[in-house]
Short mmCIF file of N, CA and C in Angstrom, two decimals:
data_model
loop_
_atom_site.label_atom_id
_atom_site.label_comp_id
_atom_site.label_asym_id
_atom_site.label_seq_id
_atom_site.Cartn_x
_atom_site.Cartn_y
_atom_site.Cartn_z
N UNK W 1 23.01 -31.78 23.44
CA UNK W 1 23.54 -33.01 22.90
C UNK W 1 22.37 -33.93 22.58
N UNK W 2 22.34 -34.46 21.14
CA UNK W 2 21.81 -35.90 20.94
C UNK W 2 21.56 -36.82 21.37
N UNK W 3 20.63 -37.68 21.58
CA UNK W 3 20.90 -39.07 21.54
C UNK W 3 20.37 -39.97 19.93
N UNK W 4 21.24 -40.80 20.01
CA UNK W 4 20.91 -41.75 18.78
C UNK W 4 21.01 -43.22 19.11
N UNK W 5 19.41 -43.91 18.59
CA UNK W 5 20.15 -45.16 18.80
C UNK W 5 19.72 -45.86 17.57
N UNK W 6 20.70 -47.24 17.50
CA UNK W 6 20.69 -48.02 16.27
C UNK W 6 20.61 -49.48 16.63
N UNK W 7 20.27 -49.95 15.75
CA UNK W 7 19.89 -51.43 15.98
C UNK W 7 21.19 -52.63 15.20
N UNK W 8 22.24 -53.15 15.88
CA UNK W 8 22.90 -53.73 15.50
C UNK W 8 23.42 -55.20 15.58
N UNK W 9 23.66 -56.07 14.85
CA UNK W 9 23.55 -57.53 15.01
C UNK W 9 24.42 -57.72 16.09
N UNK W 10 24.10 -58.71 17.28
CA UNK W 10 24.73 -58.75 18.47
C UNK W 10 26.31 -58.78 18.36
N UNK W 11 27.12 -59.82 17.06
CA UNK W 11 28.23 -60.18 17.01
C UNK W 11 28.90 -58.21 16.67
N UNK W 12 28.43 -57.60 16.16
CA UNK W 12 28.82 -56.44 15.51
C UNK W 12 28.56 -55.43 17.03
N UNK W 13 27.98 -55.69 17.84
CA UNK W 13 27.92 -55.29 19.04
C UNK W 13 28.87 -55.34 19.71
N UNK W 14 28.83 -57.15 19.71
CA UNK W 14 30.60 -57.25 21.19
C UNK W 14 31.65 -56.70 20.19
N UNK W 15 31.70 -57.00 19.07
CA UNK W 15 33.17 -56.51 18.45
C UNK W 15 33.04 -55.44 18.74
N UNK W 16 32.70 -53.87 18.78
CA UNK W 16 32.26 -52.91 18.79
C UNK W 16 32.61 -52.83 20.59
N UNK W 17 31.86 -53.39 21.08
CA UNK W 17 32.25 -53.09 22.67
C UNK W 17 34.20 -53.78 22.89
N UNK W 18 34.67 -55.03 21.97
CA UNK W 18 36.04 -55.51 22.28
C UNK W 18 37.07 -54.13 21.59
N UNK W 19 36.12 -53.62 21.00
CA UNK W 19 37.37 -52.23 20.58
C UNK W 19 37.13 -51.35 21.04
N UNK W 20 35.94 -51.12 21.62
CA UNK W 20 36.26 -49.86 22.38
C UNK W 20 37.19 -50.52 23.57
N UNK W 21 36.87 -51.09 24.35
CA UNK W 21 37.73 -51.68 25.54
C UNK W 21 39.56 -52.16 24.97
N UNK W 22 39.74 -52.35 23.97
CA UNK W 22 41.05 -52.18 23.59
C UNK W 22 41.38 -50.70 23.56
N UNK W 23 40.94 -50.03 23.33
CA UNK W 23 41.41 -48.96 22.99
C UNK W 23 41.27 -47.69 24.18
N UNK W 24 40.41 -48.46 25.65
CA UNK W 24 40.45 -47.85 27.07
C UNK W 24 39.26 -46.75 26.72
N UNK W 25 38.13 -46.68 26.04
CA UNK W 25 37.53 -45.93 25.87
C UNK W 25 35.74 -46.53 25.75
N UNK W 26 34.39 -45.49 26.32
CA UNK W 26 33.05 -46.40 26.50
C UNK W 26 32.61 -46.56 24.78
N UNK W 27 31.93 -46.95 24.42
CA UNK W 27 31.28 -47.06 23.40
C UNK W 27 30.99 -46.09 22.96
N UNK W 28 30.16 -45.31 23.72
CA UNK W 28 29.98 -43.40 23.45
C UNK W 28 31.00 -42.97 23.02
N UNK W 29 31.75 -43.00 23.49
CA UNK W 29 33.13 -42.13 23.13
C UNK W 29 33.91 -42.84 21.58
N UNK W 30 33.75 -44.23 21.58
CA UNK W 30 34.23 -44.92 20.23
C UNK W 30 33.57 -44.38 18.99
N UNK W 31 32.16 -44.38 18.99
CA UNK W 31 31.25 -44.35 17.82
C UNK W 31 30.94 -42.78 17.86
N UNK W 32 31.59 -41.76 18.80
CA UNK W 32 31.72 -40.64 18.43
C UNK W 32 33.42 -40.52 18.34
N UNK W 33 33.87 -41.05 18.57
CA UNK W 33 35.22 -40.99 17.54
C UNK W 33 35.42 -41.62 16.06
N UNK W 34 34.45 -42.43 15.84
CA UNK W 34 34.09 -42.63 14.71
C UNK W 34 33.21 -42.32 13.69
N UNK W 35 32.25 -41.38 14.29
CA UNK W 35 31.40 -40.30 13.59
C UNK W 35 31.96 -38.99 13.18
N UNK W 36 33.11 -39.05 14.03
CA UNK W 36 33.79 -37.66 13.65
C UNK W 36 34.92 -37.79 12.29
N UNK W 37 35.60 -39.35 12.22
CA UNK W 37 36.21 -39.44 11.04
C UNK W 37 35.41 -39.61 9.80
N UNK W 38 34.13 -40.40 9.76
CA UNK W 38 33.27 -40.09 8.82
C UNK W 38 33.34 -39.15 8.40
N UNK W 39 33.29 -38.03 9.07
CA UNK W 39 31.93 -36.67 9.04
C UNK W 39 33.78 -35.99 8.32
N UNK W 40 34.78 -35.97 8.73
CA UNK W 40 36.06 -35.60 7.98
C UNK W 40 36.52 -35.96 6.70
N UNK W 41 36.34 -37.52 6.87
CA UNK W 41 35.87 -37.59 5.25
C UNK W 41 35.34 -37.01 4.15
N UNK W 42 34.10 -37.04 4.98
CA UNK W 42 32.83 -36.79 3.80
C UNK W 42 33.59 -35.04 3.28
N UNK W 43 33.64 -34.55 4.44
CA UNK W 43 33.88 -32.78 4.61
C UNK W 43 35.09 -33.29 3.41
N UNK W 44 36.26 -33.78 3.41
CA UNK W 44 37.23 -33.47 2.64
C UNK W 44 36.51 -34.24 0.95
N UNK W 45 35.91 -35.18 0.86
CA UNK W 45 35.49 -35.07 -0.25
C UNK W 45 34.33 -34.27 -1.13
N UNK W 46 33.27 -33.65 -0.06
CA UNK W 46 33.05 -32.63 -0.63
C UNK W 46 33.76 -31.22 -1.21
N UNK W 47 34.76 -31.28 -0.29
CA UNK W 47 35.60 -30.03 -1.16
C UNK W 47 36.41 -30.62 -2.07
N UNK W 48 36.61 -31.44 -1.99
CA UNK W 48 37.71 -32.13 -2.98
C UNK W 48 36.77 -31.48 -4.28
N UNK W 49 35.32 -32.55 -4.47
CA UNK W 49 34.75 -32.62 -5.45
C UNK W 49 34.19 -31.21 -5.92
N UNK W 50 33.77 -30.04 -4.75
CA UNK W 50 33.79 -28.70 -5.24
C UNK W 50 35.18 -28.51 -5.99
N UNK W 51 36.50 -27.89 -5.56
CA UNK W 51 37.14 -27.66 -6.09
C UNK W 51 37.73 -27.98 -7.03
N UNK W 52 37.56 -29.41 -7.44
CA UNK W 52 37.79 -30.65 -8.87
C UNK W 52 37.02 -29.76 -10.27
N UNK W 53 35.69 -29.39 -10.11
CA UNK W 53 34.28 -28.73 -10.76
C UNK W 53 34.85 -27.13 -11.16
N UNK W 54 35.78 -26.47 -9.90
CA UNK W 54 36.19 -25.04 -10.96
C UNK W 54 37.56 -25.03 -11.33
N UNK W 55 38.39 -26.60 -11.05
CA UNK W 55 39.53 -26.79 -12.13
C UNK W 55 39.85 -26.20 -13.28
N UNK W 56 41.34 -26.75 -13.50
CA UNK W 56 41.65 -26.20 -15.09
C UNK W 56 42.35 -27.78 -15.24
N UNK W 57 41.51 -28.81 -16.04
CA UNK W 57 42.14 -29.94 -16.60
C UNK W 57 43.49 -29.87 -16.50
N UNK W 58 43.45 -29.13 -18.00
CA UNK W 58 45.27 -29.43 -18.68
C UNK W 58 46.21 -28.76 -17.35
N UNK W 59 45.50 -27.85 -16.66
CA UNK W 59 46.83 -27.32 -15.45
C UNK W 59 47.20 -28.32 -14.74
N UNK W 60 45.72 -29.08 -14.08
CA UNK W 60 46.07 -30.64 -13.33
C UNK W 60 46.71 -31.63 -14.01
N UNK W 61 46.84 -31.54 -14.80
CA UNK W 61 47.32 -32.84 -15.49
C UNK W 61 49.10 -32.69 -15.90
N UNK W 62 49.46 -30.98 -16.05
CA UNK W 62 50.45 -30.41 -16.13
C UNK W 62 50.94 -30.41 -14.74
N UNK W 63 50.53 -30.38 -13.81
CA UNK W 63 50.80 -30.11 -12.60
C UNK W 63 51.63 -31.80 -11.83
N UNK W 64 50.56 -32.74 -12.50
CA UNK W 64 50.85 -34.40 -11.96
C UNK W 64 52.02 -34.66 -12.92
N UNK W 65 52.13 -33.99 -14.03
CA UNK W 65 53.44 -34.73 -14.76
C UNK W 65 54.64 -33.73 -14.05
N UNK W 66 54.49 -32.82 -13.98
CA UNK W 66 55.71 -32.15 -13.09
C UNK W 66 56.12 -32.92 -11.56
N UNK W 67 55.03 -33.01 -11.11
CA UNK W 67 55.25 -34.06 -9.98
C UNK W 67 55.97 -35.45 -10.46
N UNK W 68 55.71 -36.25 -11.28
CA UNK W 68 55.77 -37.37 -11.57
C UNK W 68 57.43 -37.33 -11.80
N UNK W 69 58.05 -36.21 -12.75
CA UNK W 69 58.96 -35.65 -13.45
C UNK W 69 60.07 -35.45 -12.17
N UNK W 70 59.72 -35.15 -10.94
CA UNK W 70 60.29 -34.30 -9.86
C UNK W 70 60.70 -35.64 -8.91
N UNK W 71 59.46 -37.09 -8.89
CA UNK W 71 59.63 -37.75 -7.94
C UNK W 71 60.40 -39.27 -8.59
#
């Protein structure tokens, strides 16, 4: 395991420590629960944007008006 540290403006600190403590959890555990939704993000928009790249336009676009058509 890692360590990382960062340098953050004090007010962005306590808020940061008032949510982890709302939420019954240390700081460690917050900002690695929040590194992990990043890191899910990013993961789903990289595939997004791979799989966007070996598309077929007119199928997507055929595909959203059938949806559109359906909802």
């Amino acid at each position: 395991m890692a360590t990382l540290t960062i340098r953050l403006p004090d007010d962005k600190h306590e808020r940061l420590k008032a949510l982890a403590r709302a939420n019954s959890v240390s700081i460690n555990k917050l900002m690695d629960e929040l590194a992990t939704v990043a890191l899910a993000n990013y993961d789903a928009r990289v595939r997004f944007e791979t799989r966007a790249t070996r598309g077929n336009p007119k199928r997507a676009l055929a595909l959203l008006e059938k949806l559109d058509r359906a909802g």
